[in-house]
XYZ file of C-alpha atoms in Angstrom:
569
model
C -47.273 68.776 -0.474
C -45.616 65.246 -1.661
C -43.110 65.946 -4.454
C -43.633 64.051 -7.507
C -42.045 60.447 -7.819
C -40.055 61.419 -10.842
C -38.134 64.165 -9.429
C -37.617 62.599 -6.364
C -35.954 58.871 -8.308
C -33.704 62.278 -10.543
C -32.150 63.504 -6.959
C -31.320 60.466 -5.713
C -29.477 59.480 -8.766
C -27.773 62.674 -9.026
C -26.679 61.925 -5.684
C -25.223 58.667 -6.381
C -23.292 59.774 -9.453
C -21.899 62.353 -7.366
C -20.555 60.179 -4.540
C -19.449 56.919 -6.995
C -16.416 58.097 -9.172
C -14.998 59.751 -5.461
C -15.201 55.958 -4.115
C -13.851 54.580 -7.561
C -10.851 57.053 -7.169
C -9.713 56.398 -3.819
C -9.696 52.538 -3.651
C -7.674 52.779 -7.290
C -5.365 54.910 -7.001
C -4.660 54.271 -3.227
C -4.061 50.615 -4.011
C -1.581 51.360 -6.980
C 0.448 53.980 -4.868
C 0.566 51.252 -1.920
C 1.911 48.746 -4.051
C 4.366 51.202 -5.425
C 5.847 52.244 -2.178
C 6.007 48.485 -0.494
C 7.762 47.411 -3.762
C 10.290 49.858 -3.714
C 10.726 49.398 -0.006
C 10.810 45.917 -0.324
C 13.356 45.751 -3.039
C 15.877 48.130 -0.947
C 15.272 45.628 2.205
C 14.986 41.814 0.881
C 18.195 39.913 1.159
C 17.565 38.650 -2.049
C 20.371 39.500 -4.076
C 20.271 42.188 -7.171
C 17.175 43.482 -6.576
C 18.312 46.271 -4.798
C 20.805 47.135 -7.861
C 17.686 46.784 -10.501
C 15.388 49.141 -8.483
C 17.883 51.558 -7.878
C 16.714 54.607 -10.136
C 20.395 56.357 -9.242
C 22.059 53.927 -11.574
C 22.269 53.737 -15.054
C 20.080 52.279 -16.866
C 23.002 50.064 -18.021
C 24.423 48.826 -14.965
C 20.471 48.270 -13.762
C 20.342 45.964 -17.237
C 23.650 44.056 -16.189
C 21.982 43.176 -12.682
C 18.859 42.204 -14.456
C 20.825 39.973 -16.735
C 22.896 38.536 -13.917
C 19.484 37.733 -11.687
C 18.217 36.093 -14.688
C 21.018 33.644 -15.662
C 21.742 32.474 -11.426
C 17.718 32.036 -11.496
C 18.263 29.815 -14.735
C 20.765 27.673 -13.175
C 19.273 27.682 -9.435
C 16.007 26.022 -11.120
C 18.319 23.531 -12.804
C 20.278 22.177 -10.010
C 16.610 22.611 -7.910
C 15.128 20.000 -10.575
C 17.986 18.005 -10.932
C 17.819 17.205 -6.987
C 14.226 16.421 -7.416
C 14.462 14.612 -9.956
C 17.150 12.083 -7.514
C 14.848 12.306 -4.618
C 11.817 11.344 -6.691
C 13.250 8.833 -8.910
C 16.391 6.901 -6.354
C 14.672 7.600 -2.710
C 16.368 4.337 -1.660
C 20.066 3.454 -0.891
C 21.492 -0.139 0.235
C 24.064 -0.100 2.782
C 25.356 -1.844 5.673
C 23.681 -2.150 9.000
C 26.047 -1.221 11.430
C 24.374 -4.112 13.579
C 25.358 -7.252 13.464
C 23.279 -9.977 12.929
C 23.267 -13.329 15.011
C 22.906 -16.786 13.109
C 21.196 -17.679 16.190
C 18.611 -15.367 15.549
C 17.722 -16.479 12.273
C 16.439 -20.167 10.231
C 18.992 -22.841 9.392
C 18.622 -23.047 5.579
C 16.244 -25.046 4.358
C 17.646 -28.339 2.625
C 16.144 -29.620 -0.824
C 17.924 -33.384 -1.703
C 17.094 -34.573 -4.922
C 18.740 -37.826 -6.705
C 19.591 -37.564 -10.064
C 17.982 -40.964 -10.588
C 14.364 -40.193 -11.755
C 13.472 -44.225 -11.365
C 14.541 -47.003 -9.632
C 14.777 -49.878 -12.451
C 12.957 -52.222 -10.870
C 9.880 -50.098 -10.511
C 9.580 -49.751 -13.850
C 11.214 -52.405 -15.980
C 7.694 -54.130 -16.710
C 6.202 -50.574 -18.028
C 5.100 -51.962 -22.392
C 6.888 -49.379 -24.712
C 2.903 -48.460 -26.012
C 1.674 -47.158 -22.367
C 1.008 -44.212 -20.833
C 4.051 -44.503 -18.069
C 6.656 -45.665 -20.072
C 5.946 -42.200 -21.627
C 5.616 -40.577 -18.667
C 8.836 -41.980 -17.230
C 10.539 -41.044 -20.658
C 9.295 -37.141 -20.269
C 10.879 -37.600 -16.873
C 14.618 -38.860 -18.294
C 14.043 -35.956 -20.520
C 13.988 -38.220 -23.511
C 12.202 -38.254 -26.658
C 8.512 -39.668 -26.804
C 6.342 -40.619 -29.694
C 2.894 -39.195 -28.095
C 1.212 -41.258 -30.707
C 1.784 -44.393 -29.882
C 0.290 -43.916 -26.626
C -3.074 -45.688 -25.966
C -4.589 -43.020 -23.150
C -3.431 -39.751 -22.427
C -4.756 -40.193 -18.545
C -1.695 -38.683 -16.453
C -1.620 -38.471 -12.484
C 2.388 -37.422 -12.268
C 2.591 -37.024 -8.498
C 1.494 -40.373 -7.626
C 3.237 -42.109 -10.445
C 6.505 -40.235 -9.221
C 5.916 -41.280 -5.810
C 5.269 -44.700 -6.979
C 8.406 -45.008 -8.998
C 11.536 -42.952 -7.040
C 13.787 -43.223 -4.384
C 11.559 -42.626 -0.988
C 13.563 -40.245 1.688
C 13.950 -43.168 4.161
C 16.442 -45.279 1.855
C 17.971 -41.849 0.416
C 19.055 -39.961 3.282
C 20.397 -42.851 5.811
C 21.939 -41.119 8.280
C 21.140 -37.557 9.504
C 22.497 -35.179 12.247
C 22.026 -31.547 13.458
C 23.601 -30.334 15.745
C 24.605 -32.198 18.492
C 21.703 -34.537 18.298
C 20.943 -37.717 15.809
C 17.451 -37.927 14.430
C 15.171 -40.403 12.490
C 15.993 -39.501 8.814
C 12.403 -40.124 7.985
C 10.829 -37.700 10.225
C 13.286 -34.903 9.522
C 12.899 -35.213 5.469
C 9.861 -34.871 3.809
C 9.034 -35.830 0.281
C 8.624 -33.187 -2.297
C 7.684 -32.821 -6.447
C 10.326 -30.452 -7.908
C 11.654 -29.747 -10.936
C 13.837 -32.729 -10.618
C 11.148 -35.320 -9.377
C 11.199 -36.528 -5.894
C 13.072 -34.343 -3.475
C 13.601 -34.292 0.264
C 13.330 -31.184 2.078
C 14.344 -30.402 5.615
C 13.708 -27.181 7.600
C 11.181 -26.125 4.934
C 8.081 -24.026 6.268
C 4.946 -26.422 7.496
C 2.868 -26.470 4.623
C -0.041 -25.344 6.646
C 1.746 -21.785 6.726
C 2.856 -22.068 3.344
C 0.617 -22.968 0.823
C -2.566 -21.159 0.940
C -5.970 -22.962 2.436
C -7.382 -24.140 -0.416
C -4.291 -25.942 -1.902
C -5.090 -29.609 -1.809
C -4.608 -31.559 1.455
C -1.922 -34.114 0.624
C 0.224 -30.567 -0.117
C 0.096 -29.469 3.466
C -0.302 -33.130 5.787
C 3.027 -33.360 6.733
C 3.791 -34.750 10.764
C 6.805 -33.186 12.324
C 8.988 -35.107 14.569
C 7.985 -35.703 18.021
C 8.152 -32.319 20.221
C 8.663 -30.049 16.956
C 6.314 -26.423 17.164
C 6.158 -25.237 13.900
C 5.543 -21.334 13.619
C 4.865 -18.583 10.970
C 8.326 -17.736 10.358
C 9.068 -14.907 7.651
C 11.846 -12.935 7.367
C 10.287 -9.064 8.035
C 9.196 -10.908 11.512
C 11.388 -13.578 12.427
C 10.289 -16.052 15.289
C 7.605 -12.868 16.426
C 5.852 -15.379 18.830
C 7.996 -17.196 20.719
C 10.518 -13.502 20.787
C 14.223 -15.381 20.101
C 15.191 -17.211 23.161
C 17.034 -20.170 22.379
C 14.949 -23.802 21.859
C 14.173 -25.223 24.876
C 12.614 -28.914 25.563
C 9.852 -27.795 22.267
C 12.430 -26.767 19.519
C 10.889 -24.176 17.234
C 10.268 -25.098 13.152
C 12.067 -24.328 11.138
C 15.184 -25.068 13.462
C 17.781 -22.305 14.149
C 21.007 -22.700 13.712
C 22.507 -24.332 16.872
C 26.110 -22.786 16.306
C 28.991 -22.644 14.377
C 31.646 -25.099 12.531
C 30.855 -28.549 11.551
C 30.012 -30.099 14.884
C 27.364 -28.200 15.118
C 25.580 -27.912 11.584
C 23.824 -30.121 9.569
C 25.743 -33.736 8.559
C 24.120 -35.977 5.936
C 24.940 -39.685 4.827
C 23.448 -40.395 1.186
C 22.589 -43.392 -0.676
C 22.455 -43.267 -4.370
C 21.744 -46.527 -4.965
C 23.742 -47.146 -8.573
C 22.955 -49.737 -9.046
C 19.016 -48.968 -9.341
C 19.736 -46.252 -11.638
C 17.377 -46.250 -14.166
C 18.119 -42.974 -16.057
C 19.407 -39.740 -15.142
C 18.006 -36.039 -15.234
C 21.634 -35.045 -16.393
C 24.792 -36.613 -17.381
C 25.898 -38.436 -14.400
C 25.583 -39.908 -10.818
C 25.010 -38.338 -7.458
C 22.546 -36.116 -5.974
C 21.556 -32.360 -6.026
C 21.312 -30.048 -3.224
C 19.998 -26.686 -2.875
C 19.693 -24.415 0.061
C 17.407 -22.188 0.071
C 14.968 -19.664 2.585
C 12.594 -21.933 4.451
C 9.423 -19.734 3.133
C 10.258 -20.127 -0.564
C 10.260 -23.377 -3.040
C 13.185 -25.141 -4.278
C 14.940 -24.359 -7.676
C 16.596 -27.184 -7.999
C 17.459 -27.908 -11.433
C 18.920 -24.371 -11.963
C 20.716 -23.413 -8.767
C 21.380 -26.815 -6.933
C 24.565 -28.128 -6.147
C 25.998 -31.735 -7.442
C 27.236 -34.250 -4.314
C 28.996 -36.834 -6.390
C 29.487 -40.794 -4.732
C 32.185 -41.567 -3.154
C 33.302 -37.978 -2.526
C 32.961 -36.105 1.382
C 31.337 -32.618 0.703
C 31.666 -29.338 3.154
C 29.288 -27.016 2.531
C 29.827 -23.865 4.184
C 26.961 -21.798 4.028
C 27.505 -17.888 3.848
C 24.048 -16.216 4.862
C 22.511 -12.889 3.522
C 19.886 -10.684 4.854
C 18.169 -7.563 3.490
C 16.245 -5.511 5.554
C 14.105 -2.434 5.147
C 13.107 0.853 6.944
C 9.852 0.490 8.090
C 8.805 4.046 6.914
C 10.216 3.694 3.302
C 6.318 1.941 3.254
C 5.207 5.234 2.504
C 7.703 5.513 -1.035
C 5.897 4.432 -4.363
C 6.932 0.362 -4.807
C 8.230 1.081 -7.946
C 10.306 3.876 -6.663
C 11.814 1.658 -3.787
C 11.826 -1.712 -5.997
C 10.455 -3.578 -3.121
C 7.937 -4.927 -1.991
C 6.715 -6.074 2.056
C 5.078 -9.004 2.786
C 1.345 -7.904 3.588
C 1.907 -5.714 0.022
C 0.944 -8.768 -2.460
C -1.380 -11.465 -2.050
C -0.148 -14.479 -4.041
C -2.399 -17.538 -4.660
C -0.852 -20.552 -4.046
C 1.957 -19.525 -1.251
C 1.108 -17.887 1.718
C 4.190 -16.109 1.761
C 5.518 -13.098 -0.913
C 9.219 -14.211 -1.883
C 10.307 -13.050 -5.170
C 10.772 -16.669 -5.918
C 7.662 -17.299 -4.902
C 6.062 -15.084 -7.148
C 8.135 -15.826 -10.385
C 6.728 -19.433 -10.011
C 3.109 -18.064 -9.641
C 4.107 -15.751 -12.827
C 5.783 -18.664 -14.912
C 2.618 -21.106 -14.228
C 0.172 -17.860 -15.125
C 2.418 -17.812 -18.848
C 1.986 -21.480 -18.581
C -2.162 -21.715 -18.312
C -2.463 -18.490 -20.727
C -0.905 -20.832 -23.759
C -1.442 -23.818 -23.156
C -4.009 -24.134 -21.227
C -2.379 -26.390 -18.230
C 0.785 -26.465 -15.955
C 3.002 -29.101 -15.301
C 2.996 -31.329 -12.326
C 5.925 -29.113 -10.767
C 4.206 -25.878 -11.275
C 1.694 -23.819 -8.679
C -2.083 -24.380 -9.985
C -3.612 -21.034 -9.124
C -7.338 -21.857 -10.491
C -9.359 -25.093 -9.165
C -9.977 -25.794 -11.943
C -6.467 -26.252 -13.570
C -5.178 -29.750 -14.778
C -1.459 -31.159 -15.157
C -0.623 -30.963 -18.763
C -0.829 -33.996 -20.888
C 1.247 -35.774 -23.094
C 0.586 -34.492 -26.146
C 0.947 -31.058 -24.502
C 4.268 -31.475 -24.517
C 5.570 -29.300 -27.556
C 3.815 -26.124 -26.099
C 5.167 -26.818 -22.916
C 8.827 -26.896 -24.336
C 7.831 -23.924 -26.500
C 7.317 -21.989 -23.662
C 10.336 -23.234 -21.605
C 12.716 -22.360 -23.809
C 10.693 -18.694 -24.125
C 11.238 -18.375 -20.470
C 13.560 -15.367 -20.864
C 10.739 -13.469 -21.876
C 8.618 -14.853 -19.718
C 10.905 -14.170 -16.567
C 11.475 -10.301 -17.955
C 7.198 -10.047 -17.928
C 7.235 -11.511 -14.265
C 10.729 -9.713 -12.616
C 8.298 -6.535 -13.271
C 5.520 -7.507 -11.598
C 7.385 -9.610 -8.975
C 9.749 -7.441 -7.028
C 12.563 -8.819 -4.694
C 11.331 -8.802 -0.751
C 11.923 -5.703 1.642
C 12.936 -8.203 3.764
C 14.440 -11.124 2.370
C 16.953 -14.043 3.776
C 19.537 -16.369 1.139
C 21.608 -18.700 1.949
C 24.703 -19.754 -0.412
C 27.439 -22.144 -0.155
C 31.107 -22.687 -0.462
C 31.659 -26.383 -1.393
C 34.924 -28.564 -0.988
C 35.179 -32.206 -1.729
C 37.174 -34.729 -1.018
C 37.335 -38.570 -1.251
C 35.851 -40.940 1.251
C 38.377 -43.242 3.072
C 36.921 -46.482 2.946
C 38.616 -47.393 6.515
C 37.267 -44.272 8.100
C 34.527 -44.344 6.772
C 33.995 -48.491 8.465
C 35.123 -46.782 11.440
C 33.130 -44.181 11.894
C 29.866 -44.610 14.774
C 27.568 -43.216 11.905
C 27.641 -45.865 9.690
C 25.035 -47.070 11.457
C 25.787 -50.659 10.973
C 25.403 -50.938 7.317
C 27.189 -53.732 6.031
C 28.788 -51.352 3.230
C 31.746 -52.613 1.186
C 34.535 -50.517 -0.072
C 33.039 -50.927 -3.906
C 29.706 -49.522 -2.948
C 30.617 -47.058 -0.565
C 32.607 -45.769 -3.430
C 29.772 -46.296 -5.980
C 26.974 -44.797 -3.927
C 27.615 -43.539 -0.476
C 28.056 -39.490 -0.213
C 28.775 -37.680 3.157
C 27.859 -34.029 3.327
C 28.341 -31.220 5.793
C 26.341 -28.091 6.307
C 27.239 -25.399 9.139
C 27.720 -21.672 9.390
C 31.663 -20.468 9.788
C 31.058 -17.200 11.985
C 28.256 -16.665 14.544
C 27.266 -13.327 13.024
C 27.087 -11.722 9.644
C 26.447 -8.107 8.259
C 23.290 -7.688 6.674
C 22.613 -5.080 3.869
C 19.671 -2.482 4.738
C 17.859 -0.528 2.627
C 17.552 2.922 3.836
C 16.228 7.013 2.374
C 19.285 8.222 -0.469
C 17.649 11.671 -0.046
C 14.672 12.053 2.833
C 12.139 14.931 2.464
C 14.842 17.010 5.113
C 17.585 16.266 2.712
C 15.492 17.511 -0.238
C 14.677 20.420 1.392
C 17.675 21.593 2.644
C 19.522 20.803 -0.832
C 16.954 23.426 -1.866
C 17.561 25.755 0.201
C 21.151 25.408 0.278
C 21.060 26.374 -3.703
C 18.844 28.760 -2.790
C 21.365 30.618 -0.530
C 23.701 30.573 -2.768
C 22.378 31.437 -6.001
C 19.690 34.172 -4.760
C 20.025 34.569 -0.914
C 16.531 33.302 -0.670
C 15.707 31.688 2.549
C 12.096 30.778 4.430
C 12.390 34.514 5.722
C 12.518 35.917 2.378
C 9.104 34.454 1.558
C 7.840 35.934 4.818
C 9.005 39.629 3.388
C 7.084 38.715 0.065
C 4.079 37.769 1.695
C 4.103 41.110 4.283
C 5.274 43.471 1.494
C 2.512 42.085 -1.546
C -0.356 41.066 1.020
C -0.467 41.832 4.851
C 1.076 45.613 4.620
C -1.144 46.496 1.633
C -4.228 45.573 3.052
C -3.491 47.101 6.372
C -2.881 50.425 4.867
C -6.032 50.342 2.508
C -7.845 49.660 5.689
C -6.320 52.916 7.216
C -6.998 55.040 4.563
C -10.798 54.100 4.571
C -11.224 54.436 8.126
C -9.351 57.921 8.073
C -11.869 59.318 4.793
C -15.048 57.977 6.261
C -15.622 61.343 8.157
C -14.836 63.372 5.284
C -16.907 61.703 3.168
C -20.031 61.999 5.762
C -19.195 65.578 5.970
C -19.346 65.969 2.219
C -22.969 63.874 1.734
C -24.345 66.275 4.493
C -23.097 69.551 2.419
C -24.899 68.086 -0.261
C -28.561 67.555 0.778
C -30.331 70.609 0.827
C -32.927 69.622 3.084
C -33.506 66.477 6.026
C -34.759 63.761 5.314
C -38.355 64.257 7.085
C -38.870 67.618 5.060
C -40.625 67.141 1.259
C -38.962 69.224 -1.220
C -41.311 71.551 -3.248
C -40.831 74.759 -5.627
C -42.030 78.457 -4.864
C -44.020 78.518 -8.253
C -45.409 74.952 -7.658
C -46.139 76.483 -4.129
C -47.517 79.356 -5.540
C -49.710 77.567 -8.066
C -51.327 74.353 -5.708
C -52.218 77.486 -3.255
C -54.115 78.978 -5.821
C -55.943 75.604 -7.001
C -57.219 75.069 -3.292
C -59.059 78.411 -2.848
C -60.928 78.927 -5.744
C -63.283 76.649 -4.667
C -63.631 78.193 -1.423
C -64.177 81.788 -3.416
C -67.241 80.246 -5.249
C -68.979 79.359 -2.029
C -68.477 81.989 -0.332
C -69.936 84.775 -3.308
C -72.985 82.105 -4.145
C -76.073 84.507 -4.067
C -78.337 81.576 -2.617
């Protein structure tokens, strides 16, 4: 007989509330007396110091206090020191030093050479200019004199051909040029250039096809070299990379190297003034001004260049200085390193990142925001941006005389180079003997007398003193293995805590705890099969069924039977 579905749903859940609080028990209870033993073994065992002491039920309860104490205050001070050597290896990852290799001069660029006379006109150019037009003001913006904007007719400016059309070309400034051991065509070797201080010459400077950027206008970047010149890509992080740095042979690489050391062998210049012609001056005298400077940057003339006076023999001896960079310091925050590598910022007018470079990007930016134009000088990063006009001028000034603030902005967006090359000088003068000077095979057979060599003539000498230098490098202050074993070192000696220890936490908390849990089940599985079988009464196959509900179902089935079998028909 089938036993009835709700007495059959009250034994099974009799049997489950039988078997679930002896499951509940041992996982509890097993797990807490684990954890129990392994920390008590664990704090007899570590090398960690004091634990041992605290754990120690023998003590007292004071001298287990005093340890506690004790492991609290050298935990205190360990995390200190931990986050004050963080705190250096996060904030100062980078140290400057010295290479301990030497660096060759013959390796590396002769400076480049920015000439610029302090004449901003030659009088004859521009003695028939009418006080009321638009170049006598120019011209008077250019002597840096005062200008009554409204008395000007037109306000149409085109500054780089009108300073072209008025200054001293290259060909009649420098008159004499030689580097090395070799003479060469003034002309070709100096180009023209707008600067702060009008028309320059430049030697050694970057081709302009490698340093401006593609869409700066044409007449930037047509420049012919001399006859047999290669220019290349040259940048300080890579140096000559395509022709390696074997010395020039019949094609002489551009920019030049230096060919050697002392006098002979630099860089000797014979300048013409031309007093006479002087039509006003961007300062308060006579002469010219000279600035070395990397051949991938532009000239600063007006602030760092050096006066040549007349008359007067200069020797400039140039002192070079290099910075270079571990490559893998690419991976440090820029900010953190205060660098920056060449392929890091795009700039839009050079093709080349030079801090430099980018403050004269920054400065024209400032320039455009406020007033709405740049001066003919100045980088013009949009298409669209014009040379300032006349009456422009007062904003101009404003902001030139704000360009402390300006330069603070752009030093903190314009970071110096990982790789960067200077050049400075150590000038001496002297005066020109007139007989020496007549006797010398570079005059070139000018028919110079003593009053105007005096007056206007100016000899200058560029050349390196020693054929190597020491450059600086900038290299890890604390690497992630100096970090690390700073740690550890305070580690050791405040706690005793080394990689092992964590090993011991990890096998005492995790691995050993588990393991034995696992044990313990596999070891009361039988018992607990052994148990469920005491407790059914009856297999599985066999249907469960009371004696009186027996007794009764029996009786149900034959009385039916009885009624047939006494039926009188």
């Amino acid at each position: 007989m089938r036993v009835p579905r709700n007495r059959r749903r009250a034994f099974i859940g009799s049997q489950q509330r039988r078997s679930r609080p002896q499951h509940l028990q041992i996982t509890l209870s097993t797990w807490r007396r684990i954890l129990s033993r392994n920390t008590d073994e664990f704090c007899r065992n570590t090398t960690i110091h004091g634990l041992k002491y605290i754990n120690n039920s023998k003590l007292r309860s004071s001298d287990r206090f005093f340890f506690g104490i004790a492991l609290l205050v050298v935990l205190s001070l360990a995390i200190y020191l931990i986050q004050d050597a963080f705190d250096k290896w996060n904030t100062n990852p980078v140290i400057v030093g010295i290479d301990p290799e030497l660096t060759s001069i013959a390796n590396e660029p002769f400076p480049a050479v920015t000439i610029c006379n302090l004449n901003q006109a030659l009088a004859e150019r521009v003695e028939h200019f009418s006080n009321d037009s638009v170049e006598f003001a120019m011209l008077q913006l250019l002597c840096r004199r005062k200008v009554d904007v409204e008395l000007v007719k037109t306000n149409d400016s085109r500054w780089e051909e009108f300073i072209l059309n008025i200054s001293q070309p290259c060909k009649s400034m420098v008159i004499h040029c030689r580097f090395g051991a070799d003479d060469y065509e003034c002309a070709r070797l100096f180009h023209p250039i707008v600067t702060d201080e009008g028309l320059c010459c430049v030697f050694n400077m970057l081709h302009p096809r490698f340093m401006y950027r593609k869409r700066v206008p044409y007449s930037h970047r047509n420049i012919s070299l001399p006859e047999g010149f290669h220019a290349v890509n040259w940048h300080a992080e890579l140096g000559y990379r395509k022709r390696g740095f074997q010395p020039d042979g019949d094609n002489p690489l551009y920019p030049r190297r230096a060919q050697g050391t002392g006098e002979s062998l630099g860089l000797s210049l014979t300048l013409d003034v031309q007093a006479d012609a002087y039509y006003c001056s961007s300062s308060s005298s006579v002469g010219f001004k000279i600035a070395l400077h990397s051949p991938n940057e532009s000239p600063n003339v007006r602030e760092t260049g050096v006066l040549l006076a007349p008359g007067m023999e200069t020797k400039l001896r140039i002192d070079p200085s290099k910075i270079l960079t571990e490559k893998h310091l690419r991976n440090v925050d820029r900010r953190s390193r205060r660098c920056l590598f060449h392929n890091e910022l795009k700039l839009r007018w050079f093709a080349h990142y030079t801090q430099r470079n980018c403050v004269a990007e920054c400065l024209s930016g400032w320039l455009i925001r406020h007033c709405g134009c740049v001066t003919f000088y100045m980088p013009r990063l949009n298409a669209n941006d014009t040379i300032c006009p006349l009456h422009k001028r007062e904003c101009v000034e404003l902001i030139r005389f704000r360009t402390i603030i300006a330069m603070e902005s752009c030093l903190d967006e314009c970071l110096p180079s990982c790789f960067d090359l200077t050049f400075s000088a150590i000038a001496y003068s002297t005066r020109i003997s007139q007989d020496g000077f007549r006797e010398t095979p570079s005059n070139g057979g000018w028919n110079f007398t003593d009053a105007y060599v005096e007056r206007s003539v100016a000899v200058v000498n560029m050349y390196f003193k020693d054929p190597t230098f020491r450059a600086n490098k900038q290299t890890e202050f604390i690497g992630f293995s100096d970090f690390l074993s700073g740690v550890g070192g305070l580690m050791g000696l405040f706690l005793g805590f080394s990689f092992l220890s964590i090993a011991e936490c990890v096998y005492f908390a995790l691995i050993r705890p588990c393991r034995t849990c696992s044990e313990i089940r596999q070891l009361n599985q039988p018992r607990v099969h052994q148990m469920n079988l005491k407790r059914s009464p009856t297999p599985g196959n066999i249907k469960y069924i009371s004696a009186a509900d027996w007794f009764q179902a029996e009786l149900a089935h034959q009385q039916p039977n009885n009624r047939q079998h006494f039926n009188p028909a």
